[in-house]
Short mmCIF file of C-alpha atoms in Angstrom, two decimals:
data_model
loop_
_atom_site.label_atom_id
_atom_site.label_comp_id
_atom_site.label_asym_id
_atom_site.label_seq_id
_atom_site.Cartn_x
_atom_site.Cartn_y
_atom_site.Cartn_z
CA MET A 1046 -39.19 123.73 30.91
CA ASN A 1047 -37.83 120.32 31.24
CA GLU A 1048 -34.90 119.76 32.43
CA PRO A 1049 -32.42 117.22 31.10
CA GLN A 1050 -31.49 113.82 32.74
CA SER A 1051 -28.23 112.97 34.10
CA PRO A 1052 -27.00 109.32 33.90
CA ASP A 1053 -28.08 108.34 36.94
CA ASP A 1054 -31.49 108.90 36.27
CA THR A 1055 -31.88 106.20 33.73
CA THR A 1056 -35.11 103.73 34.05
CA PRO A 1057 -34.84 100.21 35.60
CA ASN A 1058 -35.72 98.39 32.11
CA GLU A 1059 -32.97 99.93 31.00
CA THR A 1060 -30.48 98.83 33.40
CA ALA A 1061 -31.22 95.28 32.86
CA LYS A 1062 -31.31 95.42 29.03
CA SER A 1063 -27.77 96.72 29.65
CA ARG A 1064 -26.80 94.01 32.18
CA LEU A 1065 -28.19 91.22 29.46
CA SER A 1066 -25.94 92.46 26.60
CA SER A 1067 -22.88 92.39 28.79
CA ARG A 1068 -23.35 88.96 29.84
CA PHE A 1069 -24.62 87.66 26.31
CA SER A 1070 -20.98 89.47 25.14
CA LEU A 1071 -19.02 87.87 27.59
CA PHE A 1072 -20.47 83.83 26.93
CA TRP A 1073 -19.29 84.58 23.11
CA TRP A 1074 -16.24 85.57 24.28
CA ILE A 1075 -15.65 82.60 26.39
CA LEU A 1076 -16.94 80.28 23.73
CA LEU A 1077 -14.50 81.75 21.24
CA LEU A 1078 -11.57 81.56 23.70
CA PHE A 1079 -12.76 77.66 24.21
CA ILE A 1080 -12.85 76.98 20.67
CA LEU A 1081 -9.25 78.56 19.97
CA ALA A 1082 -7.65 76.59 22.64
CA PHE A 1083 -9.29 73.57 21.40
CA LEU A 1084 -7.97 74.18 17.78
CA ILE A 1085 -4.38 75.22 19.49
CA TYR A 1086 -4.14 71.67 21.51
CA PHE A 1087 -5.27 69.54 18.25
CA PHE A 1088 -2.54 71.32 15.81
CA LYS A 1089 -0.16 71.15 18.43
CA TYR A 1090 -0.83 67.53 19.35
CA ARG A 1091 -1.11 66.23 15.76
CA SER A 1092 2.52 67.88 15.17
CA THR A 1093 3.95 66.26 18.18
CA LYS A 1094 2.50 62.77 17.78
CA PRO A 1095 5.48 60.29 16.91
CA ALA A 1096 5.29 58.67 13.87
CA GLU A 1097 4.19 54.74 13.86
CA VAL A 1098 7.27 52.58 13.72
CA LYS A 1099 6.84 50.30 10.72
CA ARG A 1100 7.51 46.44 11.88
CA PRO A 1101 9.12 43.89 9.85
CA PRO A 1102 6.94 41.11 8.31
CA ALA A 1103 7.32 38.19 10.63
CA VAL A 1104 8.72 35.17 8.75
CA VAL A 1105 9.15 31.15 9.86
CA LEU A 1106 12.38 29.64 9.47
CA ALA A 1107 14.00 26.39 9.11
CA VAL A 1108 17.67 25.11 9.21
CA ALA A 1109 19.21 23.43 6.79
CA HIS A 1110 20.42 20.02 7.70
CA ASN A 1111 22.33 16.52 6.49
CA LYS A 1112 20.62 13.23 6.38
CA ASP A 1113 20.52 10.12 4.08
CA VAL A 1114 17.75 10.71 1.63
CA PRO A 1115 16.27 7.53 0.61
CA ILE A 1116 14.99 7.51 -3.33
CA TYR A 1117 11.68 5.60 -3.93
CA ILE A 1118 9.38 5.06 -7.15
CA PRO A 1119 6.31 4.95 -6.02
CA ALA A 1120 3.90 2.71 -7.76
CA LEU A 1121 0.44 1.26 -7.58
CA GLY A 1122 0.16 -2.43 -7.10
CA ASN A 1123 -2.20 -5.56 -6.36
CA VAL A 1124 -1.31 -8.07 -3.64
CA ILE A 1125 -1.52 -11.75 -5.11
CA ALA A 1126 -1.18 -14.67 -3.14
CA THR A 1127 1.72 -16.77 -3.65
CA TYR A 1128 -0.84 -20.32 -4.79
CA THR A 1129 -4.20 -20.04 -5.05
CA ILE A 1130 -6.08 -23.52 -5.43
CA THR A 1131 -9.52 -24.62 -6.13
CA VAL A 1132 -9.75 -27.84 -4.20
CA LYS A 1133 -11.85 -30.41 -6.23
CA THR A 1134 -13.04 -33.90 -5.88
CA GLN A 1135 -11.08 -36.39 -7.79
CA ILE A 1136 -13.84 -38.88 -7.42
CA ASN A 1137 -17.73 -39.13 -8.05
CA GLY A 1138 -19.57 -39.43 -4.54
CA LEU A 1139 -21.63 -38.14 -2.02
CA LEU A 1140 -20.17 -35.51 0.33
CA MET A 1141 -20.23 -36.49 3.62
CA ARG A 1142 -18.33 -34.34 6.12
CA VAL A 1143 -16.86 -30.94 6.06
CA LEU A 1144 -13.92 -30.71 8.52
CA TYR A 1145 -12.88 -27.09 8.00
CA LYS A 1146 -14.22 -24.03 9.27
CA GLU A 1147 -14.40 -21.27 6.72
CA GLY A 1148 -11.43 -18.73 7.07
CA GLN A 1149 -9.47 -21.34 8.92
CA VAL A 1150 -5.88 -21.58 8.22
CA VAL A 1151 -4.79 -25.01 7.51
CA LYS A 1152 -1.60 -26.90 6.81
CA LYS A 1153 -0.32 -29.23 3.98
CA GLY A 1154 -2.20 -32.62 4.56
CA ASP A 1155 -4.83 -31.38 6.97
CA LEU A 1156 -8.21 -33.20 6.40
CA LEU A 1157 -10.69 -31.33 4.73
CA ALA A 1158 -13.90 -33.60 3.67
CA GLU A 1159 -15.14 -37.06 3.50
CA ILE A 1160 -16.66 -38.55 0.50
CA ASP A 1161 -19.01 -41.64 0.90
CA GLU A 1162 -16.36 -44.72 0.92
CA ARG A 1163 -18.83 -47.37 1.22
CA PRO A 1164 -19.21 -48.28 -2.83
CA LEU A 1165 -15.96 -48.42 -3.24
CA LEU A 1166 -14.96 -50.51 -0.55
CA ALA A 1167 -17.74 -52.98 -2.40
CA GLN A 1168 -15.48 -52.51 -5.01
CA LEU A 1169 -12.95 -53.23 -3.65
CA THR A 1170 -14.26 -56.47 -2.15
CA GLN A 1171 -15.56 -57.72 -5.45
CA TYR A 1172 -12.21 -57.32 -7.21
CA GLN A 1173 -10.19 -59.03 -4.25
CA GLY A 1174 -12.46 -62.06 -5.50
CA GLN A 1175 -12.03 -61.98 -9.23
CA LEU A 1176 -8.49 -61.71 -8.04
CA VAL A 1177 -8.79 -65.04 -5.95
CA ARG A 1178 -10.44 -66.80 -8.91
CA ASP A 1179 -8.26 -65.89 -11.50
CA GLN A 1180 -4.90 -66.49 -9.58
CA ALA A 1181 -6.67 -70.09 -9.19
CA LEU A 1182 -7.50 -70.25 -12.64
CA LEU A 1183 -3.72 -69.55 -13.52
CA ALA A 1184 -2.38 -71.86 -11.23
CA ASN A 1185 -4.30 -74.92 -12.66
CA ALA A 1186 -3.39 -73.49 -16.26
CA LEU A 1187 0.15 -73.72 -15.32
CA VAL A 1188 0.12 -77.18 -13.90
CA ASP A 1189 -1.82 -78.18 -17.05
CA LEU A 1190 0.78 -76.45 -19.07
CA GLN A 1191 3.81 -78.44 -17.46
CA ARG A 1192 2.07 -81.63 -18.30
CA TYR A 1193 1.53 -80.92 -21.60
CA GLN A 1194 4.94 -80.19 -22.07
CA ARG A 1195 6.12 -83.12 -20.89
CA LEU A 1196 3.59 -85.33 -23.26
CA TRP A 1197 4.98 -83.43 -26.13
CA LYS A 1198 8.23 -84.41 -25.65
CA GLN A 1199 7.13 -87.85 -25.53
CA ASP A 1200 4.85 -86.96 -28.81
CA SER A 1201 1.83 -87.76 -27.22
CA ILE A 1202 -0.09 -84.83 -27.76
CA SER A 1203 0.16 -82.25 -30.85
CA GLN A 1204 2.03 -79.14 -30.93
CA GLN A 1205 -1.44 -77.10 -31.37
CA THR A 1206 -2.26 -78.66 -28.08
CA LEU A 1207 0.61 -77.50 -26.22
CA ALA A 1208 0.45 -74.07 -27.99
CA THR A 1209 -3.53 -73.48 -26.64
CA GLN A 1210 -2.38 -74.60 -23.13
CA GLU A 1211 0.27 -71.95 -23.33
CA SER A 1212 -2.31 -69.13 -24.52
CA LEU A 1213 -4.58 -70.00 -21.86
CA VAL A 1214 -1.69 -69.45 -19.31
CA ARG A 1215 -1.20 -66.20 -20.72
CA GLN A 1216 -4.79 -64.97 -20.71
CA TYR A 1217 -5.16 -65.86 -16.99
CA GLN A 1218 -1.97 -64.15 -15.89
CA GLY A 1219 -3.46 -60.99 -18.18
CA ASP A 1220 -6.76 -61.40 -16.26
CA VAL A 1221 -4.80 -61.29 -12.72
CA LYS A 1222 -2.62 -58.30 -14.21
CA ILE A 1223 -6.16 -56.39 -14.41
CA ASP A 1224 -7.84 -57.73 -11.16
CA GLU A 1225 -4.20 -56.18 -9.64
CA GLY A 1226 -4.80 -52.86 -11.22
CA LEU A 1227 -8.34 -53.00 -10.33
CA ILE A 1228 -7.40 -53.26 -6.64
CA GLU A 1229 -4.92 -50.70 -6.88
CA SER A 1230 -7.21 -48.15 -8.78
CA THR A 1231 -9.63 -48.51 -6.17
CA LYS A 1232 -7.92 -48.15 -3.30
CA VAL A 1233 -6.31 -44.98 -4.74
CA ASN A 1234 -9.98 -43.90 -4.88
CA LEU A 1235 -10.65 -44.75 -1.51
CA LEU A 1236 -7.63 -42.39 -0.65
CA TYR A 1237 -9.42 -39.74 -2.73
CA CYS A 1238 -12.80 -39.80 -0.48
CA HIS A 1239 -10.45 -38.32 2.11
CA ILE A 1240 -9.92 -34.85 0.59
CA THR A 1241 -6.66 -33.14 2.30
CA SER A 1242 -5.03 -29.59 1.86
CA PRO A 1243 -2.29 -29.75 -0.85
CA ILE A 1244 -0.84 -26.64 0.92
CA ASP A 1245 -0.32 -24.36 3.89
CA GLY A 1246 -2.88 -21.61 3.32
CA ARG A 1247 -6.50 -20.32 4.71
CA VAL A 1248 -9.53 -21.64 3.20
CA GLY A 1249 -12.25 -19.23 1.99
CA LEU A 1250 -15.94 -19.75 2.07
CA ARG A 1251 -17.44 -23.14 1.44
CA LEU A 1252 -18.54 -23.72 -1.70
CA VAL A 1253 -20.65 -27.32 -1.44
CA ASP A 1254 -22.32 -28.35 1.85
CA PRO A 1255 -22.45 -32.27 3.04
CA GLY A 1256 -25.39 -34.36 1.66
CA ASN A 1257 -24.55 -32.57 -2.27
CA PHE A 1258 -23.37 -35.43 -4.74
CA VAL A 1259 -19.85 -33.95 -5.88
CA GLN A 1260 -18.66 -34.94 -9.31
CA THR A 1261 -15.17 -34.23 -11.03
CA SER A 1262 -16.39 -32.42 -13.54
CA ASP A 1263 -17.69 -29.64 -11.32
CA THR A 1264 -16.35 -26.64 -12.20
CA THR A 1265 -16.68 -24.56 -8.51
CA GLY A 1266 -14.96 -27.02 -6.43
CA LEU A 1267 -15.34 -27.66 -2.86
CA VAL A 1268 -13.14 -24.67 -1.29
CA VAL A 1269 -10.44 -22.29 -2.42
CA ILE A 1270 -7.15 -21.79 -0.42
CA THR A 1271 -4.83 -19.32 -0.76
CA THR A 1272 -1.41 -18.91 1.04
CA ILE A 1273 -0.90 -16.32 3.21
CA THR A 1274 2.75 -15.90 4.09
CA PRO A 1275 4.67 -15.18 1.85
CA MET A 1276 2.52 -12.95 -0.63
CA THR A 1277 3.58 -10.97 -3.28
CA VAL A 1278 2.51 -7.96 -4.62
CA ILE A 1279 2.42 -6.99 -8.66
CA PHE A 1280 2.92 -3.42 -9.60
CA THR A 1281 4.13 -1.48 -12.85
CA ILE A 1282 6.40 1.24 -13.42
CA PRO A 1283 6.79 3.58 -16.07
CA GLU A 1284 9.50 2.48 -18.72
CA ASP A 1285 11.46 5.39 -18.23
CA ASP A 1286 12.25 4.42 -14.68
CA LEU A 1287 13.35 0.47 -15.50
CA SER A 1288 17.32 2.03 -16.16
CA LYS A 1289 17.28 2.95 -12.72
CA ILE A 1290 16.68 -0.65 -11.31
CA LEU A 1291 18.09 -2.78 -13.95
CA PRO A 1292 21.92 -2.28 -12.95
CA ARG A 1293 20.75 -3.48 -9.34
CA ALA A 1294 18.31 -6.49 -10.56
CA PHE A 1295 20.53 -8.43 -11.43
CA THR A 1296 23.24 -8.11 -8.68
CA ASP A 1297 21.34 -7.16 -5.59
CA LYS A 1298 18.88 -9.63 -4.19
CA ASN A 1299 17.47 -7.64 -1.52
CA ILE A 1300 16.23 -4.35 -3.58
CA LYS A 1301 13.54 -2.99 -0.62
CA VAL A 1302 10.03 -2.48 -1.61
CA GLU A 1303 7.41 -1.15 0.92
CA ALA A 1304 3.57 -1.67 0.52
CA PHE A 1305 1.59 1.03 2.30
CA ASP A 1306 -2.11 1.18 2.57
CA ARG A 1307 -4.54 2.96 0.02
CA ARG A 1308 -4.02 6.17 1.64
CA GLN A 1309 -0.38 5.78 2.07
CA TYR A 1310 -0.90 6.39 5.74
CA LYS A 1311 0.41 2.97 7.14
CA LEU A 1312 2.99 0.80 6.05
CA LEU A 1313 1.72 -2.92 5.56
CA ALA A 1314 4.73 -4.78 4.70
CA THR A 1315 8.28 -4.65 4.00
CA GLY A 1316 9.63 -6.88 1.57
CA SER A 1317 12.18 -7.03 -1.38
CA LEU A 1318 11.97 -7.07 -5.49
CA LEU A 1319 11.49 -10.75 -6.71
CA THR A 1320 11.51 -10.10 -10.42
CA ILE A 1321 11.10 -8.00 -13.49
CA ASP A 1322 8.86 -8.82 -16.54
CA ASN A 1323 10.68 -9.68 -19.83
CA GLN A 1324 8.63 -7.31 -21.96
CA ILE A 1325 6.98 -3.95 -21.74
CA ASP A 1326 3.79 -3.30 -22.20
CA THR A 1327 3.93 -1.42 -25.28
CA THR A 1328 0.22 0.05 -24.79
CA THR A 1329 0.52 1.51 -21.44
CA GLY A 1330 4.46 2.51 -21.48
CA THR A 1331 4.70 0.28 -18.27
CA VAL A 1332 6.45 -2.69 -17.22
CA ARG A 1333 5.40 -5.42 -14.40
CA LEU A 1334 7.23 -6.19 -11.22
CA ARG A 1335 6.83 -8.37 -8.55
CA ALA A 1336 7.65 -8.17 -4.58
CA VAL A 1337 7.58 -10.63 -2.08
CA PHE A 1338 6.72 -9.99 1.47
CA SER A 1339 6.90 -12.57 4.32
CA ASN A 1340 3.58 -11.10 5.63
CA LYS A 1341 4.12 -12.44 8.93
CA GLU A 1342 1.76 -9.67 10.47
CA ARG A 1343 -0.66 -10.76 7.87
CA MET A 1344 -1.64 -7.41 6.87
CA LEU A 1345 -1.35 -7.90 2.90
CA PHE A 1346 -4.74 -9.66 2.05
CA PRO A 1347 -5.37 -11.42 -1.92
CA ASN A 1348 -6.19 -8.98 -4.40
CA GLN A 1349 -5.63 -5.97 -1.73
CA PHE A 1350 -5.01 -2.42 -3.35
CA VAL A 1351 -1.64 -0.99 -2.09
CA ASN A 1352 0.53 1.90 -2.63
CA ILE A 1353 4.40 0.51 -3.42
CA ARG A 1354 7.53 2.44 -2.74
CA LEU A 1355 10.39 0.61 -4.74
CA LEU A 1356 13.95 1.97 -3.19
CA VAL A 1357 16.23 2.69 -6.08
CA THR A 1358 19.41 4.47 -4.29
CA THR A 1359 20.15 6.38 -1.07
CA ILE A 1360 21.93 9.61 -1.14
CA ASN A 1361 24.15 9.54 2.21
CA ASN A 1362 24.72 12.41 3.86
CA ALA A 1363 22.45 15.10 1.69
CA THR A 1364 21.87 18.85 2.58
CA VAL A 1365 18.02 18.95 2.73
CA ILE A 1366 15.46 21.56 2.98
CA PRO A 1367 11.62 21.52 3.41
CA THR A 1368 10.44 22.41 -0.29
CA ALA A 1369 8.18 25.16 0.99
CA ALA A 1370 11.19 27.71 1.11
CA ILE A 1371 12.43 26.97 -2.57
CA GLN A 1372 11.47 29.95 -4.07
CA HIS A 1373 11.37 30.08 -8.69
CA SER A 1374 12.36 33.21 -10.71
CA GLU A 1375 13.17 33.76 -14.21
CA LYS A 1376 17.01 33.33 -13.15
CA GLY A 1377 16.28 29.75 -11.31
CA ASN A 1378 15.71 28.61 -7.96
CA PHE A 1379 16.32 30.51 -4.50
CA VAL A 1380 16.14 30.79 -1.19
CA TYR A 1381 15.65 33.69 1.13
CA LEU A 1382 18.77 33.31 3.68
CA LEU A 1383 18.67 34.74 6.89
CA ASN A 1384 21.83 36.95 7.52
CA SER A 1385 23.12 37.42 11.30
CA ASP A 1386 21.52 41.28 11.35
CA PHE A 1387 18.02 39.40 10.61
CA THR A 1388 18.05 40.82 7.34
CA VAL A 1389 17.21 37.86 4.55
CA LYS A 1390 19.09 37.80 1.03
CA THR A 1391 18.19 35.83 -1.59
CA GLN A 1392 20.43 32.61 -2.28
CA PRO A 1393 20.62 30.87 -5.65
CA ILE A 1394 20.25 27.15 -5.11
CA LYS A 1395 20.26 24.08 -7.25
CA VAL A 1396 18.13 21.75 -6.19
CA GLY A 1397 18.09 17.77 -6.22
CA VAL A 1398 15.41 15.25 -5.95
CA THR A 1399 12.15 15.32 -3.61
CA SER A 1400 11.71 12.75 -0.36
CA GLY A 1401 8.28 13.66 0.80
CA ASP A 1402 8.12 17.28 1.99
CA GLU A 1403 11.96 17.83 1.70
CA THR A 1404 14.30 18.67 -1.04
CA VAL A 1405 18.14 17.84 -1.45
CA ILE A 1406 20.21 20.97 -2.26
CA GLN A 1407 23.16 20.07 -4.35
CA GLU A 1408 24.80 23.83 -4.07
CA GLY A 1409 23.68 26.87 -2.69
CA LEU A 1410 23.59 26.08 0.70
CA SER A 1411 25.37 24.48 3.20
CA PHE A 1412 24.73 22.65 7.07
CA GLY A 1413 23.17 24.75 9.52
CA GLN A 1414 21.98 28.17 7.71
CA GLN A 1415 18.62 29.33 8.28
CA VAL A 1416 16.10 29.85 5.49
CA VAL A 1417 12.41 31.22 5.33
CA VAL A 1418 9.65 28.60 5.04
CA ASP A 1419 6.63 30.91 5.61
CA GLY A 1420 6.11 34.31 4.70
CA THR A 1421 8.36 34.67 1.87
CA ASP A 1422 5.58 36.66 0.04
CA LYS A 1423 6.19 39.88 1.60
CA LEU A 1424 10.19 39.59 1.70
CA THR A 1425 12.86 41.26 -0.74
CA ASN A 1426 16.63 41.09 -0.85
CA GLY A 1427 18.09 42.63 2.06
CA ALA A 1428 14.75 42.77 3.97
CA LYS A 1429 14.68 43.68 7.40
CA VAL A 1430 12.59 40.21 9.11
CA SER A 1431 11.33 39.31 12.56
CA ILE A 1432 11.18 35.82 13.53
CA ALA A 1433 7.42 34.29 14.27
CA ALA A 1434 8.84 30.87 15.43
CA PRO A 1435 12.02 29.39 16.45
CA ALA A 1436 13.77 27.71 13.46
CA ASP A 1437 13.14 23.69 13.07
CA LYS A 1438 16.12 21.93 14.79
CA GLU A 1439 16.55 18.06 13.96
#
């Protein structure tokens, strides 16, 4: 009979399997403990992590300040020369010389061109010879008249003979007058051979070259001269704005007018209002005005397009803020006003005129108060704010 095996009598294979099973169980226990520890740590960390603090919205501020605010009427205008003259010949003749350069600034009386005067000089000599002849005939006729008068008193000649001699004297006197007139006319025409500038100004491009035969009937002329100092600008404003100007137009002779370039970046000249047209254009509802500028810097050019600002009045010591700070609601205009605790409140305001990028505040703000310019879309009444940039200072 076989005897039962004791525990110590297990085989080596059974022992190895038992050890492997124990190690496998230990691995899973360790893995389970690791997962459990991770879960405990994860949930504990989430529960103890502090909540993120929400930062107040950042805003940009501006300071309400006082300044003199000029009120302008904007307009569009064209530069018009005070005088524009087309220089023409006053006699027919050959253009001999042109003595100016294109674009030259000339003075009144400067010689511009010369026309051939030789035909006129010959004509003058002829008329002077006729005058000498007619004067001699007149002198002889006067001597005969005196003799005929003595003979008529002696009843030696008839009344008809005396009357004929008197008529001959008057005829010769008329011939002398004609000769003197022809001589004077020729001398004037000789002066016209020397064409001079009638005004101070700037000459344009040459219209006729030397060697051409010019005539008084020519419509183009020889050259165009325009004045450059002073210069005027004609501009139009709406008829509704006329009432703002008329009270001053008849009492103040120095209403300020500024002329800017096409893009309104550069101030070209400063002048004054010269006159207002005497009627309104009913088709456009506008009225024309003329301003005069000294144009010493010569920044204005004839027919140039300019932007005009006509000074209406000046509001002294007005409270102004950037226009961007003004908000709008159904109840009216308001601003976000900064409190000392860095909160904002909605402050109702009454706005006045706008000048550039600033607006006059008639009611609701005073000097030194700070208002929000940028970042208003995130604000409500009483909201806390942070300052993104220092307040503007004047």
